[in-house]
mmCIF file of C-alpha atoms in Angstrom:
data_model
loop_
_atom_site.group_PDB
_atom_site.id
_atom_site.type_symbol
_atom_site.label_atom_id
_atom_site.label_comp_id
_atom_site.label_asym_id
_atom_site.label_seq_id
_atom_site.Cartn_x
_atom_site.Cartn_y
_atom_site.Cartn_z
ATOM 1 C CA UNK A 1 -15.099 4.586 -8.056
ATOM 2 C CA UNK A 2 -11.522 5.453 -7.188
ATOM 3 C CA UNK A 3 -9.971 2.241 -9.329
ATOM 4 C CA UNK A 4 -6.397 1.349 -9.770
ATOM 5 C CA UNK A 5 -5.244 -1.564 -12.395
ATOM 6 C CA UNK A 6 -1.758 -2.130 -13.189
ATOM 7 C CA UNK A 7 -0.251 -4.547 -16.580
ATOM 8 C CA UNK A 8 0.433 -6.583 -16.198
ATOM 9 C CA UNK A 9 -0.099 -8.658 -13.680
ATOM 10 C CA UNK A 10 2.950 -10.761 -13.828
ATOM 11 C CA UNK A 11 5.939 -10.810 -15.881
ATOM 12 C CA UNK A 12 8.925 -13.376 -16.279
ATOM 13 C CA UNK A 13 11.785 -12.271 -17.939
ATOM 14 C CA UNK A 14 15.500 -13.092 -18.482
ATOM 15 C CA UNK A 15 18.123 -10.864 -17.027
ATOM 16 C CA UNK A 16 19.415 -7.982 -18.361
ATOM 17 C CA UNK A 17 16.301 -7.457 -19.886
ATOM 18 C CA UNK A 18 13.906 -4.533 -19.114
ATOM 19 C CA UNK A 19 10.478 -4.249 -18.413
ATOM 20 C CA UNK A 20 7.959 -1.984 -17.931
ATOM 21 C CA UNK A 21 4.879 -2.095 -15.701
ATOM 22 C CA UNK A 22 1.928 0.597 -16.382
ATOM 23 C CA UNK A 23 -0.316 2.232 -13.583
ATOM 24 C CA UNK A 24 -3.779 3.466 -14.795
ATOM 25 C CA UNK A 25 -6.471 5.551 -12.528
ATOM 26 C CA UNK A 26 -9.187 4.140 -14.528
ATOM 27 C CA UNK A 27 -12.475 6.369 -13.191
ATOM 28 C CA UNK A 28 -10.326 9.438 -11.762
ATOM 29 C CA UNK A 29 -7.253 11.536 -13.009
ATOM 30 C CA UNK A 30 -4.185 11.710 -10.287
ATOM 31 C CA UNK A 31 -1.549 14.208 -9.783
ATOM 32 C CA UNK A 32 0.676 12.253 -7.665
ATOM 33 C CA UNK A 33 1.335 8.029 -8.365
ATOM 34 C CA UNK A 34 3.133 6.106 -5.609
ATOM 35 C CA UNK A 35 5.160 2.908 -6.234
ATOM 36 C CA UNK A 36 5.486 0.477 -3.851
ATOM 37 C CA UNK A 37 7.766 -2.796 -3.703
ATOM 38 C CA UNK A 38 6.922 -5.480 -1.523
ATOM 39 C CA UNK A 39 9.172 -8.427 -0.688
ATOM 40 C CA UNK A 40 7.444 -12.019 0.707
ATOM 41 C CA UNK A 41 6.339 -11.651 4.131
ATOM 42 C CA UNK A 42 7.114 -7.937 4.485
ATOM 43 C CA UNK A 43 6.084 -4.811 4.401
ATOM 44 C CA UNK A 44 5.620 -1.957 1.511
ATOM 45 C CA UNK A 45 8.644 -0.178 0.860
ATOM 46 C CA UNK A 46 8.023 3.263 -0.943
ATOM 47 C CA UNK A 47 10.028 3.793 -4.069
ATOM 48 C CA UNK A 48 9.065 6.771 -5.611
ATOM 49 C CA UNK A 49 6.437 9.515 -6.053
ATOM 50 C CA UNK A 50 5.458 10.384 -9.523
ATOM 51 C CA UNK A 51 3.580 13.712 -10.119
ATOM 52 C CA UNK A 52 2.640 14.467 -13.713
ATOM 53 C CA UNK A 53 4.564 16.151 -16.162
ATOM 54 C CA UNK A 54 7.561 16.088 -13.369
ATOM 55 C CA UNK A 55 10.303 14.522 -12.636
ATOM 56 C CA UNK A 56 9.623 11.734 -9.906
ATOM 57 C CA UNK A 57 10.570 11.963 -6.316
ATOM 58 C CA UNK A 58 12.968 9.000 -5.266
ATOM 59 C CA UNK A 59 13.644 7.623 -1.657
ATOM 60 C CA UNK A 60 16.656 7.247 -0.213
ATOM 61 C CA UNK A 61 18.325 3.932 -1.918
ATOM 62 C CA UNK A 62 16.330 3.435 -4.805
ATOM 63 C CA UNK A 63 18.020 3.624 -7.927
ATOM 64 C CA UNK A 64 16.985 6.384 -10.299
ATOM 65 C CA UNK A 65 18.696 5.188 -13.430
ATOM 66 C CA UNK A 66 17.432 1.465 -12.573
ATOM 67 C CA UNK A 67 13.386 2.181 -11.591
ATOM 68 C CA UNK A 68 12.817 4.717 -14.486
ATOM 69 C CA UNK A 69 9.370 6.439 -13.601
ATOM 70 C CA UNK A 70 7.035 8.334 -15.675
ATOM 71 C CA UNK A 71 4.230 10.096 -15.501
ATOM 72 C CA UNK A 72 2.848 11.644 -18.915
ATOM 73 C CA UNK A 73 -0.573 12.015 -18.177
ATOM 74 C CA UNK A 74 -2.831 12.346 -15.209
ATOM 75 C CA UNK A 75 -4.473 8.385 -15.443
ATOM 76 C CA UNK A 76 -1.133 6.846 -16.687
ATOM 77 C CA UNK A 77 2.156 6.012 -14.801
ATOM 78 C CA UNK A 78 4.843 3.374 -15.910
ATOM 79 C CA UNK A 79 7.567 2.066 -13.899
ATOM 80 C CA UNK A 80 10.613 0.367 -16.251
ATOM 81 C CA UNK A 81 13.093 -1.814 -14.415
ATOM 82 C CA UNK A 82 16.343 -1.481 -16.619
ATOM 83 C CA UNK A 83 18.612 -4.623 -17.240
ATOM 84 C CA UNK A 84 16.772 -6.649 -14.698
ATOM 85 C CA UNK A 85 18.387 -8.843 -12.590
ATOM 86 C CA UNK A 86 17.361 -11.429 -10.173
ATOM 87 C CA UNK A 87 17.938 -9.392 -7.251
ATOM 88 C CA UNK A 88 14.682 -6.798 -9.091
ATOM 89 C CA UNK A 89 12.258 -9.817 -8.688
ATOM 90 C CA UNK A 90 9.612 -8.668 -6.131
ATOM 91 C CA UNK A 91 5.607 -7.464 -6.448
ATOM 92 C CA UNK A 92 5.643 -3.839 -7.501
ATOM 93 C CA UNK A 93 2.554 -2.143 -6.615
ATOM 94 C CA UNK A 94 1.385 1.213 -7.732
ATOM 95 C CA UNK A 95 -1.289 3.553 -5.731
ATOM 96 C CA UNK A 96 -2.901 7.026 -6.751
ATOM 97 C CA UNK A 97 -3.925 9.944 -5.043
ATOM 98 C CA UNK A 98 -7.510 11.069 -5.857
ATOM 99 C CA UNK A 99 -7.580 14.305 -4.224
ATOM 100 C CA UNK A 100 -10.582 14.895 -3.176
ATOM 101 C CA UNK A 101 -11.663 17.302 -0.466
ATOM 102 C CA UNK A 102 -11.769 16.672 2.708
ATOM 103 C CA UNK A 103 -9.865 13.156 1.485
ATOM 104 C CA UNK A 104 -6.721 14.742 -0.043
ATOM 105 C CA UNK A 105 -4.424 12.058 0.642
ATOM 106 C CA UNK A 106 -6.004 9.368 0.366
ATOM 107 C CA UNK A 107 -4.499 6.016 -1.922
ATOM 108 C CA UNK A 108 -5.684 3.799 -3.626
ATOM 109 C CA UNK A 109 -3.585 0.434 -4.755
ATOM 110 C CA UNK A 110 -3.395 -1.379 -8.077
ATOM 111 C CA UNK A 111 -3.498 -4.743 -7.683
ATOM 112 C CA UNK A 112 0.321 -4.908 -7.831
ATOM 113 C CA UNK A 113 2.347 -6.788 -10.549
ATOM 114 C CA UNK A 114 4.755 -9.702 -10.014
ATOM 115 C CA UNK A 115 8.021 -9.890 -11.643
ATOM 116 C CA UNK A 116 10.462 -12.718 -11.754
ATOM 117 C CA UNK A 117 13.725 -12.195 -13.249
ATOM 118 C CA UNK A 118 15.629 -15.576 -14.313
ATOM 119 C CA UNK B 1 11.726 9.074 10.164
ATOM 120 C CA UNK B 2 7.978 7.933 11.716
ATOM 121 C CA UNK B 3 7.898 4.540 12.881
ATOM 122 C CA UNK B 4 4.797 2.498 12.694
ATOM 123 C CA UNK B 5 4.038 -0.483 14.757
ATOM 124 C CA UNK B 6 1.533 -2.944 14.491
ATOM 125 C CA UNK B 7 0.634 -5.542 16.625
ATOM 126 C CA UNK B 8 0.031 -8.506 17.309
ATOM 127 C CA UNK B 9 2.438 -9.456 14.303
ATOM 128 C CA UNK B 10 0.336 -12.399 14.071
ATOM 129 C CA UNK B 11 -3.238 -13.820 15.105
ATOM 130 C CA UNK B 12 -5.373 -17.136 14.700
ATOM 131 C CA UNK B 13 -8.934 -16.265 15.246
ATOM 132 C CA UNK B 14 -12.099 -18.897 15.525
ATOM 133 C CA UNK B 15 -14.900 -18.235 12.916
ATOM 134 C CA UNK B 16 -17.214 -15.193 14.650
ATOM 135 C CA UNK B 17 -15.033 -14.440 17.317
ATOM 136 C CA UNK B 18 -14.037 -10.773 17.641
ATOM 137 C CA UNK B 19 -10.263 -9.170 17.099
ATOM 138 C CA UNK B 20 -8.606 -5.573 17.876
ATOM 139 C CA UNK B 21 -5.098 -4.463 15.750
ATOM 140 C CA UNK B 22 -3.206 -1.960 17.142
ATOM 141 C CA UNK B 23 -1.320 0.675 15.248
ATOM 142 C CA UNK B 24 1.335 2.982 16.751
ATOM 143 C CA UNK B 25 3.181 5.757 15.347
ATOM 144 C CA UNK B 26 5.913 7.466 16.715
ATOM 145 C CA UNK B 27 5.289 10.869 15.311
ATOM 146 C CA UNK B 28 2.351 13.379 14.288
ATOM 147 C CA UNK B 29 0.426 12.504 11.073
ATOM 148 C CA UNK B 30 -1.403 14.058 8.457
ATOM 149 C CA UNK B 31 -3.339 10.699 7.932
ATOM 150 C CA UNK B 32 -4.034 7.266 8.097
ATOM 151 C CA UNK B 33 -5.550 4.375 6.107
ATOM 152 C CA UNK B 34 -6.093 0.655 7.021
ATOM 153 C CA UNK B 35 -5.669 -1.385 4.064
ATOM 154 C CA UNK B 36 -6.648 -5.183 4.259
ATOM 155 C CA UNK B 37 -4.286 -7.393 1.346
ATOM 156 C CA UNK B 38 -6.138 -10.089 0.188
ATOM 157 C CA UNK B 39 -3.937 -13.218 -0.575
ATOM 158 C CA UNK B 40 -3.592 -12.196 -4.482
ATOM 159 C CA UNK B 41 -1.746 -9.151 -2.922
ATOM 160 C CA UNK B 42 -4.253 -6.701 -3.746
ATOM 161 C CA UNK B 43 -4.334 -3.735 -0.997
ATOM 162 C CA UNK B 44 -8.408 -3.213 -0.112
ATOM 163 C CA UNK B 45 -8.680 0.719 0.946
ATOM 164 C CA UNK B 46 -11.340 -0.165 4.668
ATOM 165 C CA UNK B 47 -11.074 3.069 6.282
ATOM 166 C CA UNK B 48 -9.385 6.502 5.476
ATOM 167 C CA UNK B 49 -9.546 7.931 9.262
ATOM 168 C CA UNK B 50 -6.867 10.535 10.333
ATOM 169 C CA UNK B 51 -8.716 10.977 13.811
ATOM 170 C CA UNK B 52 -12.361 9.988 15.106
ATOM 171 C CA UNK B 53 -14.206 6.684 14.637
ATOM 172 C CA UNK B 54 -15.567 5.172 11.679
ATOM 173 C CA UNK B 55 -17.989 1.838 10.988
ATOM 174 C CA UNK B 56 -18.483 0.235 8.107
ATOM 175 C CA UNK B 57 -19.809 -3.388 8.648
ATOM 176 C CA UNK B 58 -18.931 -5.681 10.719
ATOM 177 C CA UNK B 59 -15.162 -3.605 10.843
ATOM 178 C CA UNK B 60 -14.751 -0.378 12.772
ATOM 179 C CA UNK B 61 -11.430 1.874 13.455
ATOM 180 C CA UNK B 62 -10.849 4.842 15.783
ATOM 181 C CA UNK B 63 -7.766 6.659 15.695
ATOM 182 C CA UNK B 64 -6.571 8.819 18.474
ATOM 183 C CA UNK B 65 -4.206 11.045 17.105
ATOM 184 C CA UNK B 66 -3.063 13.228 20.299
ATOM 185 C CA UNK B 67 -2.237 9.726 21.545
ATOM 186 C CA UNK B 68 -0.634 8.614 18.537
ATOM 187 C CA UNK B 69 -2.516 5.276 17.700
ATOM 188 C CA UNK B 70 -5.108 3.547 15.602
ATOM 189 C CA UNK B 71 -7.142 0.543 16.361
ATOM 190 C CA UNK B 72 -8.805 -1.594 13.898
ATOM 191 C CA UNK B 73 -12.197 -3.959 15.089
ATOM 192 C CA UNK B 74 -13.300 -6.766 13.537
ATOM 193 C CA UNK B 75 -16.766 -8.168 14.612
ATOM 194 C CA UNK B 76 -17.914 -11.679 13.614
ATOM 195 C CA UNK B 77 -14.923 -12.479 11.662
ATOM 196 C CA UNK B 78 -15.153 -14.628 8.879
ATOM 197 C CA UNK B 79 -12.761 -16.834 6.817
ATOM 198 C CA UNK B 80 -12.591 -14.108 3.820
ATOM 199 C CA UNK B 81 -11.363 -11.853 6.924
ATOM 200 C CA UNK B 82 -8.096 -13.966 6.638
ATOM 201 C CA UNK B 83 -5.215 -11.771 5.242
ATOM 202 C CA UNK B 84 -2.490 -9.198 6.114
ATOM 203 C CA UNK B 85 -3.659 -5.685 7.496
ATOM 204 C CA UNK B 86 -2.344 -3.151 7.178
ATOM 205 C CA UNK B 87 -1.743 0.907 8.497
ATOM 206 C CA UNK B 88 -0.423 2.773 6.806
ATOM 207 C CA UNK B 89 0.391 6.973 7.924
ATOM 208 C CA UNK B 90 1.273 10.428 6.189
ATOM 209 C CA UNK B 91 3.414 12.256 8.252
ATOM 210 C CA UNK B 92 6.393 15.391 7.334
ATOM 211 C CA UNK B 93 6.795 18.334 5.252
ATOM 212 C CA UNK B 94 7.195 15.362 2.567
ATOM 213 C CA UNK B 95 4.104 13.792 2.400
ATOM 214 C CA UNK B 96 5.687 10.372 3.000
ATOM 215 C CA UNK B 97 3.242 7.497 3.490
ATOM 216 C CA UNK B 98 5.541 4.772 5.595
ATOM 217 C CA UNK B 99 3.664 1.395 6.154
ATOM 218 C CA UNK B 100 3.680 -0.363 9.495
ATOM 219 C CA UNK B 101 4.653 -4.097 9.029
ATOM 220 C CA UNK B 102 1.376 -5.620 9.043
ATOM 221 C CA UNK B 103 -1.173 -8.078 10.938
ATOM 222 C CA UNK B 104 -1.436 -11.369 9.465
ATOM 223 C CA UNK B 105 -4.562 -12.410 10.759
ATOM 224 C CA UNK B 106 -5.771 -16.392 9.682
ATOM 225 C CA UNK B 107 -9.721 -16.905 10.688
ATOM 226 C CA UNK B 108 -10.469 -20.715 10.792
ATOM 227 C CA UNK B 109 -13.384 -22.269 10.184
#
């Protein structure tokens, strides 16, 4: 149980393009999405919290009008880079929360999608 | 904000030996989770632990909470071990999750 997949799985596209990267809870339904950008060698760096049927939750320095989030239904969140540039190319990953008790907060990760911007 | 520290940053372990990470936080936390990320990237959920000690396997974890750490055992490790682990906490009115920066551990044959 408790499975995350993400589409795709890598992306190339040219700049100024946009593209848009979709987080499914495949076996549970999730309130609250996370996404997650990773550079090489480093860390996760939290962009965003997505609760359904709200607006999403940025972090300090993440661009709102860039990283459009949403979150229409309770398996389904999408992340859309708008007019990508190569400074955007990194691994997004996306993690849900299943809620269950006892277990509230616990994620669980897509397998993360890799986008190169040329 | 929280900080998270992990260490040893990096770590070269013999097929079957034994290994303890170390996580840190600076700050109380709602939670904790050790992820292991396989070299495809993929974050592998190993133990959801806030406090108290769980086994699964040949990997174990115990978190102290009042003393603000969480320590991650690996028994009889094994080239597949080889990866980046991470912990990851909750912590704040916000329900941030903020990631330490990792363990790359490399087990050789």
């Amino acid at each position: 149980g408790a499975v995350v997949s993400q589409h795709p799985s890598w992306v190339i596209c040219k700049s100024g393009t946009s593209v848009k990267i979709e987080c499914r809870s495949l076996d549970f339904q999730a309130t609250t999405m996370f996404w997650y950008r990773q550079f090489p060698k480093q860390s996760l760096m939290l962009m965003a919290t997505s609760n359904e049927g709200s607006k999403a939750t940025y972090e300090q320095g993440v661009e709102k009008d860039k990283f459009l989030i949403n979150h229409a239904s309770l398996t389904l969140s999408t992340l859309t880079v708008t007019s990508a540039h190569p400074e955007d190319s990194s691994f997004y990953i996306c993690s849900a929360r299943q809620g269950l008790a006892g277990r509230q907060n616990e994620q669980f990760f897509g397998p993360g999608t890799r986008l190169t911007v040329l | 904000g929280i900080q998270v520290e992990q260490s040893p940053p990096d770590l070269i372990l013999q097929e079957g030996a034994n290994s303890t990470l170390r996580c840190n936080f600076s700050d109380s936390v709602n939670n904790l989770q050790w992820f292991h990320q396989n070299p495809w990237g993929q974050l592998i959920n190993l133990f959801y632990i806030p406090s108290g000690t769980k086994q699964n396997g040949r990997l174990s974890a115990t978190t102290v909470a009042t003393e603000r750490y969480s320590l991650l055992y690996i028994s009889s490790s094994q080239t597949t071990d080889s990866g980046v682990y991470f912990c990851a906490v909750l912590s704040g009115g916000y329900q941030k999750v903020t990631f330490g920066i990792g363990t790359k551990l490399q087990v050789i044959p």
